[in-house]
PDB file of C-alpha atoms in Angstrom:
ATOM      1  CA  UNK A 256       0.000   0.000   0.000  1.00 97.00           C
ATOM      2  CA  UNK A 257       1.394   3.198  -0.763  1.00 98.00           C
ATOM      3  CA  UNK A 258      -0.263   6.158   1.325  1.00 98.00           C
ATOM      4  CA  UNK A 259      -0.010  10.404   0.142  1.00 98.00           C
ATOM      5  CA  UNK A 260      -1.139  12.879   2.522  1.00 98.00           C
ATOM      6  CA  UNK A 261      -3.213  15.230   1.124  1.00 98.00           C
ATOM      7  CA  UNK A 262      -4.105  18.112   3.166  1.00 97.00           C
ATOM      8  CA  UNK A 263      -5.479  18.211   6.237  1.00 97.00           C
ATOM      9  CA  UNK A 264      -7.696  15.707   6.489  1.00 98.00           C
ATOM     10  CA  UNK A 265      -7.290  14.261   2.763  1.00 98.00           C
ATOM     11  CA  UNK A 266      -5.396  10.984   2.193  1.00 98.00           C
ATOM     12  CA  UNK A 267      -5.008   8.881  -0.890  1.00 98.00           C
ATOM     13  CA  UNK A 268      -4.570   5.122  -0.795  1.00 98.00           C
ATOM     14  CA  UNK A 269      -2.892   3.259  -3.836  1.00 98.00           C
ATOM     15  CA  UNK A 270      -3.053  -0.492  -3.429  1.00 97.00           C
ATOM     16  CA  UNK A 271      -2.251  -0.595  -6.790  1.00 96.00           C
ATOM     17  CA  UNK A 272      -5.336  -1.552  -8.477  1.00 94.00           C
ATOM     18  CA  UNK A 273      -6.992   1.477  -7.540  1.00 97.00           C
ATOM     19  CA  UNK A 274      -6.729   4.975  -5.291  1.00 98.00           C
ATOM     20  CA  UNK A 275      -9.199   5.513  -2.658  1.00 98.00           C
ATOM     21  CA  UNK A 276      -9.051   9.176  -1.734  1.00 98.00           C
ATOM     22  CA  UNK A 277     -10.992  10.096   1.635  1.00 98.00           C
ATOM     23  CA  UNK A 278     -11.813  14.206   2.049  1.00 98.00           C
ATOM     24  CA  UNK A 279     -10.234  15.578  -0.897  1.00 98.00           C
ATOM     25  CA  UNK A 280      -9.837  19.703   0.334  1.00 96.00           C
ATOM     26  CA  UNK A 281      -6.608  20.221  -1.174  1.00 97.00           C
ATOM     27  CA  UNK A 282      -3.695  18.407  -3.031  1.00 98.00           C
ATOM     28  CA  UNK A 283      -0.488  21.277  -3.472  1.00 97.00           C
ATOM     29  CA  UNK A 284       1.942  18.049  -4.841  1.00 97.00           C
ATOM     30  CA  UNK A 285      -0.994  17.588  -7.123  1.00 98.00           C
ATOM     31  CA  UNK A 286      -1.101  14.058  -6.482  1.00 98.00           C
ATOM     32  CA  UNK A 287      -4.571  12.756  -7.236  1.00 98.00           C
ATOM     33  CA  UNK A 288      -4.233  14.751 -10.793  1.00 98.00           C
ATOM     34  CA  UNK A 289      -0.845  12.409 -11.092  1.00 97.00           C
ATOM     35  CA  UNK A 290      -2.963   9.355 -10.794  1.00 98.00           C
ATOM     36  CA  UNK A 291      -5.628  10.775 -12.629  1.00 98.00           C
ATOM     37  CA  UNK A 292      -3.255  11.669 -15.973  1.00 97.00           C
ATOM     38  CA  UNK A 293      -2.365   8.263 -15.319  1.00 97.00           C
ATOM     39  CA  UNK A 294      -5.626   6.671 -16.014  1.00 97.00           C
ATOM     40  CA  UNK A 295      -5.624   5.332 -12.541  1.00 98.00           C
ATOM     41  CA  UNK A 296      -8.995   4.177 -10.951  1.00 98.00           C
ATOM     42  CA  UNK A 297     -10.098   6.596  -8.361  1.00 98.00           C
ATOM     43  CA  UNK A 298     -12.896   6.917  -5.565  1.00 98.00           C
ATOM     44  CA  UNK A 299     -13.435   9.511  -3.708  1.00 98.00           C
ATOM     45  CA  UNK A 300     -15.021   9.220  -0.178  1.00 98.00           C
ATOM     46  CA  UNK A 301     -16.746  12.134   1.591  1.00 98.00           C
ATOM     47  CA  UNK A 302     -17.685  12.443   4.726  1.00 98.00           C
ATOM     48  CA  UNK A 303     -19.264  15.911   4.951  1.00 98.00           C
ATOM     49  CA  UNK A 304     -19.576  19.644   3.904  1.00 97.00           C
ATOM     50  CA  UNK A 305     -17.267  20.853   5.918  1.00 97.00           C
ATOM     51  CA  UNK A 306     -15.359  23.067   3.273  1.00 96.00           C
ATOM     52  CA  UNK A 307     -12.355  21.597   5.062  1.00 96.00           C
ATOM     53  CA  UNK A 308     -13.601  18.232   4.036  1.00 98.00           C
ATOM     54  CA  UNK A 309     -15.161  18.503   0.898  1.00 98.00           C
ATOM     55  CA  UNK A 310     -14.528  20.171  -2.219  1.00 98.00           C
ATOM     56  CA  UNK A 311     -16.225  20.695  -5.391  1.00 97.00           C
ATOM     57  CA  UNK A 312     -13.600  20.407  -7.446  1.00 97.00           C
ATOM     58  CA  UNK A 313     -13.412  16.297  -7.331  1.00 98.00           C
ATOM     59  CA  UNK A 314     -16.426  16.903  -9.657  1.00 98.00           C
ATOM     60  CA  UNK A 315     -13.358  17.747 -12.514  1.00 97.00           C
ATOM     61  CA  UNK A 316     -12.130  14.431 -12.103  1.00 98.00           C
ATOM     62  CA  UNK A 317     -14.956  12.377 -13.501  1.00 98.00           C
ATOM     63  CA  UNK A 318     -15.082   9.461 -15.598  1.00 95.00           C
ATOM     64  CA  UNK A 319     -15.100   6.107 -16.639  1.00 95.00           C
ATOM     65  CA  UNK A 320     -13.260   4.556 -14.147  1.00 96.00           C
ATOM     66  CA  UNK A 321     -13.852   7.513 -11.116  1.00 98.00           C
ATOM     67  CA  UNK A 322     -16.614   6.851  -8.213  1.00 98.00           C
ATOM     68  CA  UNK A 323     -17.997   8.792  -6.168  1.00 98.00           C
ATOM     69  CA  UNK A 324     -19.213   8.108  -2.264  1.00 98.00           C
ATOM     70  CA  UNK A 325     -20.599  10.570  -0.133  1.00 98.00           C
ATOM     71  CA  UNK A 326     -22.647  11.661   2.925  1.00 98.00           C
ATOM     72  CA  UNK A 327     -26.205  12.384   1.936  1.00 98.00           C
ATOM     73  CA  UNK A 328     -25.836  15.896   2.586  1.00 97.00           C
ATOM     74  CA  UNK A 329     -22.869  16.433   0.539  1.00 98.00           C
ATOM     75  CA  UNK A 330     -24.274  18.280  -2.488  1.00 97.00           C
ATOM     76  CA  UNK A 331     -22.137  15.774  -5.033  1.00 95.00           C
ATOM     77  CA  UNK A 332     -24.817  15.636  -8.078  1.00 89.00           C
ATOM     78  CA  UNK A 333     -24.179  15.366 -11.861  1.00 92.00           C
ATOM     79  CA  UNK A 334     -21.251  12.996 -11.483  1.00 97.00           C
ATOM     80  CA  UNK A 335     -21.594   9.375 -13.844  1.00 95.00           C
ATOM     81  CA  UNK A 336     -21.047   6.964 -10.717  1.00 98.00           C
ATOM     82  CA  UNK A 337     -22.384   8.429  -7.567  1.00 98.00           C
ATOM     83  CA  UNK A 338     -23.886   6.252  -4.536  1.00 98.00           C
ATOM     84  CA  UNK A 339     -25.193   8.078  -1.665  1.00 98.00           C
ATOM     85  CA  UNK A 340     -25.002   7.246   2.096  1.00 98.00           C
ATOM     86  CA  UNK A 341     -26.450   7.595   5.237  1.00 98.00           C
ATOM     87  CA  UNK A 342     -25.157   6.615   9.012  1.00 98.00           C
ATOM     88  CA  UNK A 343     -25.479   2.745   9.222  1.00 98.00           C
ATOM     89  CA  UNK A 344     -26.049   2.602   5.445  1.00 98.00           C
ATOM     90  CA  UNK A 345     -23.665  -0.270   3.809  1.00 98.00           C
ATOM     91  CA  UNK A 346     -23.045  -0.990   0.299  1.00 98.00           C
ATOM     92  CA  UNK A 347     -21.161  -3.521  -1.924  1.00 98.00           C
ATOM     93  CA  UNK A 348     -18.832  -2.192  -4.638  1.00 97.00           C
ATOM     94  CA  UNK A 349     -16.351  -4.391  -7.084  1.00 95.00           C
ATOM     95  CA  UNK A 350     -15.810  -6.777  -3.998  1.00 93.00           C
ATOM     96  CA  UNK A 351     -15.673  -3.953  -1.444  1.00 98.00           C
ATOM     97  CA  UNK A 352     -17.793  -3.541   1.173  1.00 98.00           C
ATOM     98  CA  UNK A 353     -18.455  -0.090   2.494  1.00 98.00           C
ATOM     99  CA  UNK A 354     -20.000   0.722   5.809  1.00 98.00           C
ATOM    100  CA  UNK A 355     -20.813   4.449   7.198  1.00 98.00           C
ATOM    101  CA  UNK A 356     -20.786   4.931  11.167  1.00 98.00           C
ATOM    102  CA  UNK A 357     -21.127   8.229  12.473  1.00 98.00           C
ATOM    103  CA  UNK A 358     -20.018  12.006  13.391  1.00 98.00           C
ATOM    104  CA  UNK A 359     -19.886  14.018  15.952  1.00 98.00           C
ATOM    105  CA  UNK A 360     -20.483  16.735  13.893  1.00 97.00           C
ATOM    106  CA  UNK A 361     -21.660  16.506  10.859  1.00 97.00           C
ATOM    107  CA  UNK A 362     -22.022  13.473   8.549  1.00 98.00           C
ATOM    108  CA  UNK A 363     -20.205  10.630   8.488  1.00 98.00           C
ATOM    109  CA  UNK A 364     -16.768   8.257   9.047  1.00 98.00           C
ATOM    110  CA  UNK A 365     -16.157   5.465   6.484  1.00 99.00           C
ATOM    111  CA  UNK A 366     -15.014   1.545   7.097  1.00 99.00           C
ATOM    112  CA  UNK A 367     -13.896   0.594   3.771  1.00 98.00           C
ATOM    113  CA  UNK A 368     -13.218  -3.419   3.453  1.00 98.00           C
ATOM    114  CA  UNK A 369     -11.531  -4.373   0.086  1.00 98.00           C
ATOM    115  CA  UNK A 370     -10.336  -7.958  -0.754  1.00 95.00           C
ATOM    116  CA  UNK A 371      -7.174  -6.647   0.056  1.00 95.00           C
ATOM    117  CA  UNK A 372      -6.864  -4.640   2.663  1.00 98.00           C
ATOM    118  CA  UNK A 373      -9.054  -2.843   4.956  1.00 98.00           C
ATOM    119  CA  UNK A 374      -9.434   1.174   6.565  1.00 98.00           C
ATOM    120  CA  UNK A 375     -11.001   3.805   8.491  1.00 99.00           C
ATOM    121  CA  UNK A 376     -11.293   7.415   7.954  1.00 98.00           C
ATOM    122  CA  UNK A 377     -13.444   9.096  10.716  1.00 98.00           C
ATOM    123  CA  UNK A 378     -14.524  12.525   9.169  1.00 98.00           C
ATOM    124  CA  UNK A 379     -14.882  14.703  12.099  1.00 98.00           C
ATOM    125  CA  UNK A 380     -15.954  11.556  14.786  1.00 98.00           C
ATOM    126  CA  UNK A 381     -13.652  12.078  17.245  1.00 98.00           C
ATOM    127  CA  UNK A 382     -14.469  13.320  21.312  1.00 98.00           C
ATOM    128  CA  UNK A 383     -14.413  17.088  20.791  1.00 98.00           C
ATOM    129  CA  UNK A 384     -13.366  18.606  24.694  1.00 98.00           C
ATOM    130  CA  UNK A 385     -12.618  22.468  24.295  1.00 98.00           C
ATOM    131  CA  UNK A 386     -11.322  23.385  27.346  1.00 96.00           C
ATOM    132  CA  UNK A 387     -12.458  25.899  29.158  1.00 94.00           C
ATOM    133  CA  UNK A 388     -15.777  25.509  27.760  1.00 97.00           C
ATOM    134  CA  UNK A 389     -19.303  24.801  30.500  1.00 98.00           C
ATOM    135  CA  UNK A 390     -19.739  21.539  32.374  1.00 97.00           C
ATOM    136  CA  UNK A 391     -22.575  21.233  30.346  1.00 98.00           C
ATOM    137  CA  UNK A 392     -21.154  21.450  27.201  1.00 98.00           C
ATOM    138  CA  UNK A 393     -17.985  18.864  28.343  1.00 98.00           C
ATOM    139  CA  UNK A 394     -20.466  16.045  29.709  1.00 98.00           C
ATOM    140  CA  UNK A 395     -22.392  16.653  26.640  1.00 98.00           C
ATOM    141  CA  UNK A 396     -19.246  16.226  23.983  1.00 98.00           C
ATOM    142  CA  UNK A 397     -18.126  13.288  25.929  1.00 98.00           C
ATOM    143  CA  UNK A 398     -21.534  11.374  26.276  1.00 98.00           C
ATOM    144  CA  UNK A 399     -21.805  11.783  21.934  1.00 98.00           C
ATOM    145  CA  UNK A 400     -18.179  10.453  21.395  1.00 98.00           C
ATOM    146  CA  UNK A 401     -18.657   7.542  23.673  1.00 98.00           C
ATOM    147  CA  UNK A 402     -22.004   7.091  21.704  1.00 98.00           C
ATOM    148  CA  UNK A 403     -20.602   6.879  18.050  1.00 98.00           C
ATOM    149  CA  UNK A 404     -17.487   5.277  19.071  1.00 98.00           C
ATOM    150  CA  UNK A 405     -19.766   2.452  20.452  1.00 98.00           C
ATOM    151  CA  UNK A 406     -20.092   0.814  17.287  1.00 98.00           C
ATOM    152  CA  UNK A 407     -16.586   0.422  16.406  1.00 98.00           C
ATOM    153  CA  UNK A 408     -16.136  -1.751  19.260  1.00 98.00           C
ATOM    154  CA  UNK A 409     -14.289  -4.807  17.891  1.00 98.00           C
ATOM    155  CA  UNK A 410     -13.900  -3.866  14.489  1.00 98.00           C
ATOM    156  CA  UNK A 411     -10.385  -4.475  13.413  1.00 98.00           C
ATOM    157  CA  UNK A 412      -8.682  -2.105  10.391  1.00 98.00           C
ATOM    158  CA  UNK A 413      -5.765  -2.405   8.887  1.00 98.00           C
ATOM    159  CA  UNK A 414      -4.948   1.865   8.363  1.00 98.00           C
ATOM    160  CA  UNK A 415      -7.054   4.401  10.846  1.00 98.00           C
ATOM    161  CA  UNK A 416      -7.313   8.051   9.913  1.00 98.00           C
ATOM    162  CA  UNK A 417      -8.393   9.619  12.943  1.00 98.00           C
ATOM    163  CA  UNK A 418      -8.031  13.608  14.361  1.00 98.00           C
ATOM    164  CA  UNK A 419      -5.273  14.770  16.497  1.00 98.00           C
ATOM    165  CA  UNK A 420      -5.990  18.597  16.946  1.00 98.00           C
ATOM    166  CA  UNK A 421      -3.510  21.016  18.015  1.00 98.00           C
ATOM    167  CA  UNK A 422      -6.954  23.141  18.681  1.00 98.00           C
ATOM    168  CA  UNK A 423      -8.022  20.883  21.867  1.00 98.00           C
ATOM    169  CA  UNK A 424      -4.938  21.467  23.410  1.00 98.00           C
ATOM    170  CA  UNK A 425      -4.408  19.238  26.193  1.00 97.00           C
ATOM    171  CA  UNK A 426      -7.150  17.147  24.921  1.00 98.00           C
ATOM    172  CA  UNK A 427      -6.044  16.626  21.964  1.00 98.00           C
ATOM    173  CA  UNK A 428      -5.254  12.888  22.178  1.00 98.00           C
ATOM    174  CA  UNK A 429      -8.433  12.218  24.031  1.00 98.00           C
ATOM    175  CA  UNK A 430     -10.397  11.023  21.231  1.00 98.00           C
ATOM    176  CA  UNK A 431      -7.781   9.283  19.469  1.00 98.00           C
ATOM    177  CA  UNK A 432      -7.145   7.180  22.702  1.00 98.00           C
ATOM    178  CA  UNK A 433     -10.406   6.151  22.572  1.00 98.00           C
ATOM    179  CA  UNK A 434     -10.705   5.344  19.476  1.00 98.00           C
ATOM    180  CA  UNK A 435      -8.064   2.884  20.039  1.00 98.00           C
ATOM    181  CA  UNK A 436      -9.747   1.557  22.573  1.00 98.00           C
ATOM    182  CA  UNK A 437     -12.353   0.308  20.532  1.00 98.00           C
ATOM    183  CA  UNK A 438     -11.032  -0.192  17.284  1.00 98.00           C
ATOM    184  CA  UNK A 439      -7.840  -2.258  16.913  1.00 98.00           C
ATOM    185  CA  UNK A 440      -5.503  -0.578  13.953  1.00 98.00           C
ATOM    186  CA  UNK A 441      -3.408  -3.797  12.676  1.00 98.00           C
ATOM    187  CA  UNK A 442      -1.092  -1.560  10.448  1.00 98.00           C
ATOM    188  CA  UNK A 443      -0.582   1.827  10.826  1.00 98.00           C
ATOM    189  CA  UNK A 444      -2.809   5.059  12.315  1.00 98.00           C
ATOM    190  CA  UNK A 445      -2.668   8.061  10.412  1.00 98.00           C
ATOM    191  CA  UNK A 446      -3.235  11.115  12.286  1.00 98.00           C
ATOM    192  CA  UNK A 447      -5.037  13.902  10.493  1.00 98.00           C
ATOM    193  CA  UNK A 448      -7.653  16.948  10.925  1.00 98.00           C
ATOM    194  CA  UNK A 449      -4.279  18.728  13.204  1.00 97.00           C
ATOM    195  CA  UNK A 450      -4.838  22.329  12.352  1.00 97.00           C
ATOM    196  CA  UNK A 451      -1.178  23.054  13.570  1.00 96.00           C
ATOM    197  CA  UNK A 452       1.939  21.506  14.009  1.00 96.00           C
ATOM    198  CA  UNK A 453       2.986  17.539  13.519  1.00 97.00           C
ATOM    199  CA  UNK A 454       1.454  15.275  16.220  1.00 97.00           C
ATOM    200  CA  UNK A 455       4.099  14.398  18.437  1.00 97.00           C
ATOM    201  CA  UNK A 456       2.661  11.806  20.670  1.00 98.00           C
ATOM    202  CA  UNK A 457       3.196  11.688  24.518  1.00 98.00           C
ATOM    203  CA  UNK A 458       4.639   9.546  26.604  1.00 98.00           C
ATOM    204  CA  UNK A 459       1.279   8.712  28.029  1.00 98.00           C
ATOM    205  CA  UNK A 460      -0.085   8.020  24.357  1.00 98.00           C
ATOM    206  CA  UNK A 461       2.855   5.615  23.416  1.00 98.00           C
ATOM    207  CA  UNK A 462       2.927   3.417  26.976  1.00 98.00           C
ATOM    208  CA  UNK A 463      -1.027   2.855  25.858  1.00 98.00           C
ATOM    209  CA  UNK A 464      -0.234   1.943  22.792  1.00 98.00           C
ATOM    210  CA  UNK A 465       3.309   0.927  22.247  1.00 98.00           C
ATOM    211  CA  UNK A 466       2.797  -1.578  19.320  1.00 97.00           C
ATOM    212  CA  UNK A 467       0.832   0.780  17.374  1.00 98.00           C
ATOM    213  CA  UNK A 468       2.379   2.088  14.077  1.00 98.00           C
ATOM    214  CA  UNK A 469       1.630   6.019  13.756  1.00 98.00           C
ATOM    215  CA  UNK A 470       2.476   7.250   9.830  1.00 98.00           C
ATOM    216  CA  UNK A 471       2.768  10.680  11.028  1.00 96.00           C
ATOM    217  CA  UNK A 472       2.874  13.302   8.047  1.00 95.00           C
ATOM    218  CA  UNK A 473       4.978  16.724   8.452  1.00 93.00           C
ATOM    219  CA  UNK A 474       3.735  18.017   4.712  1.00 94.00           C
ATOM    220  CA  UNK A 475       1.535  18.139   2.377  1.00 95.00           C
ATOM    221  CA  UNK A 476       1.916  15.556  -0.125  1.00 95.00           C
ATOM    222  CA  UNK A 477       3.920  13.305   1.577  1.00 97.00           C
ATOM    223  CA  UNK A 478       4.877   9.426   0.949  1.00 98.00           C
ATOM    224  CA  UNK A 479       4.427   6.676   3.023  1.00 98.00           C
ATOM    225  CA  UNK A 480       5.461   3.592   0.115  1.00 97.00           C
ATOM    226  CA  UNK A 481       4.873   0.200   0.548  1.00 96.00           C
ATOM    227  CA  UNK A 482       3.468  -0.074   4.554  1.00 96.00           C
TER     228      UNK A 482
END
C-alpha cells in the first residue's frame, strides 16, 4: 500500500489496483491529478460539507473509471457513478464492502473493506473537549463520542485516519485514545484533521499503545510507500 497525505484531512490510498481518496480539500503536490493523468482508478469518499472536508472540485475528475461516495448531505450531483449514504447505510462495490458509522459533527466516518486490505477514515468523529468551555457542554461532547465510538467496538482495520488537533490542546489525544480503545488498527494510524503543528505523541499516548504504528505526516503531499 502506498499512502499520500493530502491536506489536512485528505489521504489517498494506492493499493495498486486502484486509489481511494478520503476528504479531498486540497492536493499542493498535485497528487490525485498524477494518478488521474495516469488513467488510474479513483474513488473519492466524503464524509461531509465541511469546506475543510469537501470540495467541489473532485467533480473535474470524472469518468469512466472515477466513483464517487458521499454523505447524503454532501451536495455531489451530476457525477456518472455516484452512490449516496447515510449513518449505518452499507453498500457492496467491485468486492468492497463499504459501511458508514457516524459524526460528531456533521455526517459521516467510512469503514472501507476491500479484498485486500481494509481502513477507516473518521470525518470529524472524534471526542471534541474544548477546554475551558461549561460543564454542560464537556459532559455533553463526551456522552456523543462515547455514543458513536460504540459501534466500532471490535472492528479491526488495517490503516485508521483519525483527528489529532492542536486546537483541543491538552485534549487533543483524548479522542484518538479512545478510538483505540475500541477499534484495533493492525497496520498503521494516520493522524489527520491537526490544524497546527505535527502530532508528536506523549509519553502517556505511546505506553497505551506501544505496538501501534503512527504514519505521522509533516507536509503536504507526503509518501508513506509500501506499509
Amino acid at each position: 500500500m502506498n499512502i499520500y497525505f493530502l491536506n489536512h484531512s485528505g489521504f489517498m490510498l494506492d493499493d495498486g489496483i486502484r486509489c481511494y481518496i478520503f476528504d479531498y480539500y486540497k492536493d499542493p503536490a498535485g497528487r490525485v491529478a498524477q494518478m488521474a493523468a495516469a488513467h488510474r482508478e479513483l474513488w473519492f469518499f466524503v464524509t461531509h460539507v465541511h469546506a475543510d472536508h469537501y470540495n467541489p472540485a473532485i467533480a473535474e475528475f470524472d469518468g469512466p473509471t472515477t466513483l464517487y461516495i458521499a454523505h447524503k448531505d454532501v451536495p455531489l450531483r451530476g457525477v456518472k457513478n455516484l452512490t449516496v449514504m447515510d449513518k449505518g447505510d452499507t453498500v457492496a462495490l467491485d468486492s468492497c464492502a463499504i459501511t458508514m458509522y457516524g459524526s460528531t459533527d456533521e455526517g459521516g466516518s467510512f469503514l472501507v473493506k476491500t479484498p485486500r486490505d481494509s481502513f477507516f477514515h473518521s470525518g470529524d468523529l472524534n471526542w471534541w473537549h474544548w477546554l475551558g468551555d461549561t460543564l454542560e457542554n464537556i459532559q455533553e461532547a463526551k456522552d456523543f463520542a462515547w455514543t458513536e465510538m460504540a459501534p466500532l467496538e471490535g472492528i479491526t482495520v488495517d490503516y485508521g485516519m483519525f483527528p489529532v488537533d492542536n486546537r483541543l490542546e491538552d485534549a487533543m489525544e483524548w479522542g484518538v485514545i479512545e478510538f483505540l480503545r475500541r477499534m484495533t488498527v493492525r497496520k498503521a494510524l494516520l493522524p489527520m484533521h491537526l490544524n497546527g503543528p505535527q502530532w508528536k505523541p506523549s509519553l502517556y499516548f505511546k505506553a497505551l499503545y506501544p505496538d501501534v504504528t503512527i504514519l505521522n505526516p509533516a507536509k503536504e503531499g507526503e509518501a508513506f510507500e509500501n506499509v
